[in-house]
């Protein structure tokens, strides 16, 4: 029993000696009964009177800083008999209540048990609770013998390693007076090796040599498991869609759109003039005025816009504009071409609305009553003037863009390749890394078809300029440059749409549906949304082409009398008309057959799926 008490005393004082309350040297934080067994053993026991005076003095001094110490009933019952008494200091918290965490330290030794209850406050410092329990004697109410008291002392020793934590522990907080509340950790939590062994990251960070780490990495499966995910069938399909399936369908869609634009361009140069001539021929032969229909008014309006555009562009000096652009630096050339391209796209979007306004006024004028005739005539004339002005402006922009491209092709400092790289990669940057809806991608594919046709018109301008001004062998160089421009445009469109579809989760079947809508537009089948149709106004490209080809025809006319010269003009115009009409018939019939086949195929596929 003596050994047990001595060992318990040593354990308790080792723990108490590590407490910051004892290290701070503040004797007012711990209270101990005057019947200390150590004092009695050394012969330093004071009398009962002195003990009361000291207790009274301590209680008086602690009234300002500490709560009143309640006296245990055991002390009252003990009286003056030799032995230890139980002194208890119950802690109180000033400010916020703590969360209920208590660390109890029991000390057994010399026949007494000292229990320290340390309450942890969350905001302010609490005061410890020190208890000294009698072990040597028998309390007034007790019948405990020495073994029972020793067993209780053993239970109190166990309290050192078991902390009552009804709630999760709270981190110690610093106080205004410099005191810090400490929570004594349990013996299990202080076992560093056990804590690190239970840590799942310990085996990967602490106990491995470089060689063992490398061998484990060799046998851990996929070496890129930390930065990549396992592939699935869906991801595999997306890869093949981006590389193979979608580029083919995208190119088919843009190519069909290009031929539809070409067909509309040929219609403006062949069908529309023929219908206007037939209308005038009928008026001359019958000599009876008949109010024109809406289609005839539309043809007349387009013919007037085309004629005015050709006349105004004929007054421009192309060589002056060419040398002004060519005199600029290389970097400025890129800026100029990009500016013209941006204005061209804006005119494409707005030109369709302007032409629709003119056609609407033509239909209203054809079907109006006699009372509203003046109103509809004024409206048709104003819309005609607006369309004419806008078409001339668009023609100038397209002509300047063609002159800039011609300057890059003719230059010998690789300006064409620099221009293509700058322009095309700027297009990828402005489109690929943005969120697009399905309808926006649909409109973007149609816009690429129109852009490709405008590039063809610019290359035709370059061909005409080479015919007029080039010296030496130039045709092979022109073919090579034209091939480079077209291939770059095709690659940029494929890359752009492939990654747009990937980033916006658009399936390749969507481009097949876009193509189906385009085929229905070719067959004049009404779709659910007419805004999804391809919009192309060929007036500006037609003005530029006619303005460019006119000097070529004039340069090859023979120097003869006026009548013979006029005859050759009619011959060349007739030959050109026949060639363009034949090309129009071939392209139109090809588009009709392709559209019929593709629409029927799509219907069969939908019927099979249903």
Short mmCIF file of N, CA and C in Angstrom, two decimals, residues 62-161:
data_model
loop_
_atom_site.label_atom_id
_atom_site.label_comp_id
_atom_site.label_asym_id
_atom_site.label_seq_id
_atom_site.Cartn_x
_atom_site.Cartn_y
_atom_site.Cartn_z
N UNK A 62 -8.74 36.48 -1.60
CA UNK A 62 -9.25 35.95 -2.87
C UNK A 62 -10.62 36.46 -3.25
N UNK A 63 -11.21 37.30 -2.43
CA UNK A 63 -12.55 37.81 -2.76
C UNK A 63 -12.53 38.70 -3.98
N UNK A 64 -11.40 39.32 -4.25
CA UNK A 64 -11.33 40.22 -5.40
C UNK A 64 -11.04 39.48 -6.69
N UNK A 65 -10.34 38.32 -6.58
CA UNK A 65 -9.91 37.64 -7.79
C UNK A 65 -10.56 36.30 -7.97
N UNK A 66 -10.85 35.62 -6.83
CA UNK A 66 -11.31 34.23 -6.95
C UNK A 66 -12.67 34.07 -6.31
N UNK A 67 -13.41 33.05 -6.76
CA UNK A 67 -14.70 32.78 -6.10
C UNK A 67 -14.50 32.22 -4.70
N UNK A 68 -15.56 32.27 -3.94
CA UNK A 68 -15.53 31.76 -2.56
C UNK A 68 -15.39 30.25 -2.61
N UNK A 69 -14.49 29.74 -1.77
CA UNK A 69 -14.21 28.31 -1.76
C UNK A 69 -15.17 27.65 -0.79
N UNK A 70 -15.91 26.76 -1.35
CA UNK A 70 -16.87 26.03 -0.50
C UNK A 70 -16.14 24.96 0.28
N UNK A 71 -16.50 24.80 1.52
CA UNK A 71 -15.86 23.84 2.41
C UNK A 71 -16.60 22.54 2.38
N UNK A 72 -15.87 21.47 2.26
CA UNK A 72 -16.49 20.16 2.19
C UNK A 72 -17.02 19.76 3.54
N UNK A 73 -18.06 18.97 3.52
CA UNK A 73 -18.65 18.51 4.78
C UNK A 73 -17.73 17.57 5.53
N UNK A 74 -16.80 16.97 4.83
CA UNK A 74 -15.89 16.03 5.51
C UNK A 74 -15.02 16.75 6.50
N UNK A 75 -14.62 17.99 6.15
CA UNK A 75 -13.78 18.77 7.04
C UNK A 75 -14.51 19.12 8.32
N UNK A 76 -15.80 19.44 8.19
CA UNK A 76 -16.58 19.75 9.39
C UNK A 76 -16.74 18.55 10.29
N UNK A 77 -16.85 17.40 9.67
CA UNK A 77 -17.05 16.20 10.46
C UNK A 77 -15.75 15.70 11.08
N UNK A 78 -14.61 16.06 10.49
CA UNK A 78 -13.34 15.57 10.99
C UNK A 78 -12.97 16.21 12.31
N UNK A 79 -13.27 17.50 12.43
CA UNK A 79 -12.88 18.18 13.67
C UNK A 79 -11.40 18.37 13.76
N UNK A 80 -10.86 18.05 14.93
CA UNK A 80 -9.44 18.27 15.19
C UNK A 80 -8.63 17.00 15.16
N UNK A 81 -9.20 15.89 14.76
CA UNK A 81 -8.49 14.62 14.73
C UNK A 81 -7.37 14.66 13.72
N UNK A 82 -6.30 13.87 13.94
CA UNK A 82 -5.17 13.86 13.02
C UNK A 82 -5.54 13.23 11.70
N UNK A 83 -5.06 13.68 10.68
CA UNK A 83 -5.34 13.17 9.33
C UNK A 83 -5.55 14.32 8.37
N UNK A 84 -5.92 13.96 7.18
CA UNK A 84 -6.10 14.95 6.11
C UNK A 84 -7.55 15.34 6.01
N UNK A 85 -7.78 16.53 5.54
CA UNK A 85 -9.12 17.01 5.27
C UNK A 85 -9.21 17.28 3.78
N UNK A 86 -10.44 17.41 3.41
CA UNK A 86 -10.71 17.64 1.98
C UNK A 86 -11.00 19.11 1.75
N UNK A 87 -10.12 19.80 1.02
CA UNK A 87 -10.32 21.21 0.64
C UNK A 87 -10.71 21.26 -0.81
N UNK A 88 -11.75 21.95 -1.12
CA UNK A 88 -12.29 21.93 -2.49
C UNK A 88 -12.48 23.35 -2.97
N UNK A 89 -11.97 23.57 -4.14
CA UNK A 89 -12.14 24.88 -4.80
C UNK A 89 -12.88 24.65 -6.09
N UNK A 90 -14.07 25.08 -6.14
CA UNK A 90 -14.90 24.91 -7.34
C UNK A 90 -14.65 26.08 -8.27
N UNK A 91 -14.36 25.72 -9.50
CA UNK A 91 -14.04 26.76 -10.46
C UNK A 91 -15.28 27.42 -10.99
N UNK A 92 -15.15 28.70 -11.24
CA UNK A 92 -16.20 29.48 -11.89
C UNK A 92 -15.60 30.18 -13.08
N UNK A 93 -16.39 30.35 -14.06
CA UNK A 93 -15.94 31.04 -15.28
C UNK A 93 -16.54 32.42 -15.31
N UNK A 94 -15.69 33.36 -15.64
CA UNK A 94 -16.14 34.75 -15.77
C UNK A 94 -16.30 35.05 -17.24
N UNK A 95 -17.44 35.48 -17.67
CA UNK A 95 -17.69 35.70 -19.10
C UNK A 95 -18.51 34.56 -19.65
N UNK A 96 -18.12 34.01 -20.75
CA UNK A 96 -18.87 32.96 -21.43
C UNK A 96 -18.66 31.66 -20.72
N UNK A 97 -19.65 30.78 -20.77
CA UNK A 97 -19.55 29.44 -20.21
C UNK A 97 -18.67 28.59 -21.08
N UNK A 98 -18.02 27.61 -20.47
CA UNK A 98 -17.19 26.72 -21.27
C UNK A 98 -18.05 25.66 -21.91
N UNK A 99 -17.42 24.82 -22.68
CA UNK A 99 -18.18 23.79 -23.39
C UNK A 99 -18.25 22.50 -22.62
N UNK A 100 -17.91 22.51 -21.39
CA UNK A 100 -18.08 21.30 -20.60
C UNK A 100 -16.89 20.40 -20.58
N UNK A 101 -15.77 20.75 -21.11
CA UNK A 101 -14.60 19.89 -21.12
C UNK A 101 -13.89 19.98 -19.77
N UNK A 102 -13.61 18.87 -19.19
CA UNK A 102 -12.98 18.82 -17.87
C UNK A 102 -11.86 17.81 -17.92
N UNK A 103 -10.68 18.18 -17.44
CA UNK A 103 -9.56 17.25 -17.27
C UNK A 103 -9.32 17.11 -15.75
N UNK A 104 -9.48 15.94 -15.28
CA UNK A 104 -9.36 15.70 -13.82
C UNK A 104 -8.06 14.98 -13.55
N UNK A 105 -7.27 15.50 -12.60
CA UNK A 105 -5.98 14.92 -12.22
C UNK A 105 -6.08 14.51 -10.76
N UNK A 106 -5.85 13.28 -10.48
CA UNK A 106 -5.92 12.75 -9.12
C UNK A 106 -4.51 12.45 -8.62
N UNK A 107 -4.26 12.84 -7.41
CA UNK A 107 -2.96 12.57 -6.81
C UNK A 107 -3.17 11.75 -5.55
N UNK A 108 -2.45 10.67 -5.47
CA UNK A 108 -2.56 9.78 -4.31
C UNK A 108 -1.18 9.68 -3.68
N UNK A 109 -1.08 9.91 -2.47
CA UNK A 109 0.21 9.76 -1.80
C UNK A 109 0.13 10.23 -0.38
N UNK A 110 0.83 9.50 0.48
CA UNK A 110 0.86 9.89 1.89
C UNK A 110 -0.48 9.81 2.55
N UNK A 111 -1.36 8.93 2.07
CA UNK A 111 -2.67 8.78 2.68
C UNK A 111 -3.67 9.80 2.26
N UNK A 112 -3.39 10.58 1.24
CA UNK A 112 -4.35 11.58 0.78
C UNK A 112 -4.46 11.53 -0.73
N UNK A 113 -5.57 11.97 -1.24
CA UNK A 113 -5.85 12.01 -2.67
C UNK A 113 -6.11 13.46 -3.05
N UNK A 114 -5.37 13.94 -4.04
CA UNK A 114 -5.55 15.30 -4.54
C UNK A 114 -6.13 15.21 -5.94
N UNK A 115 -7.24 15.82 -6.15
CA UNK A 115 -7.93 15.78 -7.45
C UNK A 115 -7.98 17.21 -7.99
N UNK A 116 -7.44 17.38 -9.18
CA UNK A 116 -7.45 18.69 -9.83
C UNK A 116 -8.37 18.63 -11.04
N UNK A 117 -9.46 19.38 -10.99
CA UNK A 117 -10.39 19.48 -12.12
C UNK A 117 -10.09 20.79 -12.84
N UNK A 118 -9.67 20.66 -14.06
CA UNK A 118 -9.34 21.86 -14.86
C UNK A 118 -10.41 22.06 -15.90
N UNK A 119 -11.18 23.09 -15.79
CA UNK A 119 -12.23 23.42 -16.77
C UNK A 119 -11.64 24.33 -17.82
N UNK A 120 -11.96 23.99 -19.04
CA UNK A 120 -11.43 24.75 -20.18
C UNK A 120 -12.50 25.71 -20.66
N UNK A 121 -12.20 26.97 -20.63
CA UNK A 121 -13.13 27.98 -21.14
C UNK A 121 -12.87 28.21 -22.61
N UNK A 122 -13.86 28.65 -23.21
CA UNK A 122 -13.71 28.94 -24.64
C UNK A 122 -13.24 30.36 -24.88
N UNK A 123 -13.62 31.28 -24.02
CA UNK A 123 -13.27 32.67 -24.28
C UNK A 123 -12.38 33.26 -23.18
N UNK A 124 -12.66 32.93 -21.92
CA UNK A 124 -11.88 33.49 -20.83
C UNK A 124 -11.34 32.37 -19.98
N UNK A 125 -10.40 32.71 -19.10
CA UNK A 125 -9.72 31.67 -18.31
C UNK A 125 -10.56 31.27 -17.12
N UNK A 126 -10.71 29.98 -16.87
CA UNK A 126 -11.34 29.44 -15.67
C UNK A 126 -10.27 29.08 -14.66
N UNK A 127 -10.68 28.71 -13.47
CA UNK A 127 -9.73 28.38 -12.42
C UNK A 127 -9.87 26.91 -12.06
N UNK A 128 -8.77 26.32 -11.76
CA UNK A 128 -8.74 24.90 -11.47
C UNK A 128 -9.41 24.57 -10.15
N UNK A 129 -9.68 23.31 -9.96
CA UNK A 129 -10.35 22.83 -8.74
C UNK A 129 -9.45 21.79 -8.09
N UNK A 130 -9.03 22.04 -6.91
CA UNK A 130 -8.11 21.15 -6.20
C UNK A 130 -8.82 20.53 -5.03
N UNK A 131 -8.80 19.24 -4.97
CA UNK A 131 -9.46 18.51 -3.88
C UNK A 131 -8.44 17.63 -3.16
N UNK A 132 -8.55 17.56 -1.87
CA UNK A 132 -7.71 16.66 -1.09
C UNK A 132 -8.62 15.80 -0.24
N UNK A 133 -8.55 14.56 -0.50
CA UNK A 133 -9.45 13.62 0.18
C UNK A 133 -8.69 12.82 1.23
N UNK A 134 -9.33 12.55 2.33
CA UNK A 134 -8.71 11.82 3.42
C UNK A 134 -8.66 10.35 3.10
N UNK A 135 -7.53 9.76 3.37
CA UNK A 135 -7.37 8.33 3.13
C UNK A 135 -6.99 7.58 4.40
N UNK A 136 -6.13 8.24 5.28
CA UNK A 136 -5.59 7.54 6.43
C UNK A 136 -6.67 7.22 7.45
N UNK A 137 -7.55 8.19 7.67
CA UNK A 137 -8.56 7.99 8.68
C UNK A 137 -9.85 7.52 8.11
N UNK A 138 -10.86 7.36 8.94
CA UNK A 138 -12.21 6.97 8.55
C UNK A 138 -13.10 8.17 8.76
N UNK A 139 -13.82 8.56 7.72
CA UNK A 139 -14.70 9.71 7.85
C UNK A 139 -15.80 9.40 8.81
N UNK A 140 -16.50 10.52 9.19
CA UNK A 140 -17.52 10.35 10.23
C UNK A 140 -18.61 9.43 9.80
N UNK A 141 -18.96 9.47 8.51
CA UNK A 141 -20.08 8.64 8.05
C UNK A 141 -19.62 7.38 7.40
N UNK A 142 -18.34 7.24 7.25
CA UNK A 142 -17.85 6.13 6.44
C UNK A 142 -17.50 4.93 7.24
N UNK A 143 -17.58 3.79 6.59
CA UNK A 143 -17.10 2.54 7.15
C UNK A 143 -16.06 1.96 6.25
N UNK A 144 -15.37 2.83 5.43
CA UNK A 144 -14.36 2.32 4.51
C UNK A 144 -13.10 1.97 5.28
N UNK A 145 -12.56 0.83 5.00
CA UNK A 145 -11.28 0.44 5.59
C UNK A 145 -10.16 0.90 4.69
N UNK A 146 -8.94 0.51 5.08
CA UNK A 146 -7.77 0.99 4.35
C UNK A 146 -7.73 0.48 2.94
N UNK A 147 -8.18 -0.75 2.69
CA UNK A 147 -8.15 -1.31 1.35
C UNK A 147 -9.16 -0.62 0.44
N UNK A 148 -10.29 -0.28 1.02
CA UNK A 148 -11.30 0.43 0.21
C UNK A 148 -10.78 1.79 -0.20
N UNK A 149 -10.14 2.48 0.73
CA UNK A 149 -9.58 3.79 0.41
C UNK A 149 -8.49 3.66 -0.63
N UNK A 150 -7.67 2.60 -0.49
CA UNK A 150 -6.61 2.39 -1.49
C UNK A 150 -7.20 2.10 -2.86
N UNK A 151 -8.30 1.33 -2.89
CA UNK A 151 -8.95 1.07 -4.18
C UNK A 151 -9.48 2.35 -4.79
N UNK A 152 -10.04 3.22 -3.91
CA UNK A 152 -10.49 4.52 -4.44
C UNK A 152 -9.31 5.33 -4.96
N UNK A 153 -8.18 5.22 -4.25
CA UNK A 153 -7.00 5.93 -4.74
C UNK A 153 -6.56 5.43 -6.10
N UNK A 154 -6.66 4.08 -6.31
CA UNK A 154 -6.33 3.52 -7.64
C UNK A 154 -7.28 4.05 -8.70
N UNK A 155 -8.57 4.15 -8.35
CA UNK A 155 -9.52 4.70 -9.31
C UNK A 155 -9.21 6.15 -9.63
N UNK A 156 -8.74 6.87 -8.61
CA UNK A 156 -8.38 8.26 -8.86
C UNK A 156 -7.16 8.37 -9.75
N UNK A 157 -6.22 7.40 -9.60
CA UNK A 157 -5.06 7.40 -10.48
C UNK A 157 -5.46 7.16 -11.92
N UNK A 158 -6.45 6.30 -12.11
CA UNK A 158 -6.92 6.05 -13.47
C UNK A 158 -7.49 7.30 -14.09
N UNK A 159 -8.00 8.19 -13.24
CA UNK A 159 -8.58 9.43 -13.77
C UNK A 159 -7.56 10.30 -14.46
N UNK A 160 -6.24 10.06 -14.19
CA UNK A 160 -5.22 10.86 -14.86
C UNK A 160 -5.22 10.59 -16.35
N UNK A 161 -5.42 9.34 -16.74
CA UNK A 161 -5.36 8.97 -18.16
C UNK A 161 -6.69 9.00 -18.85
#
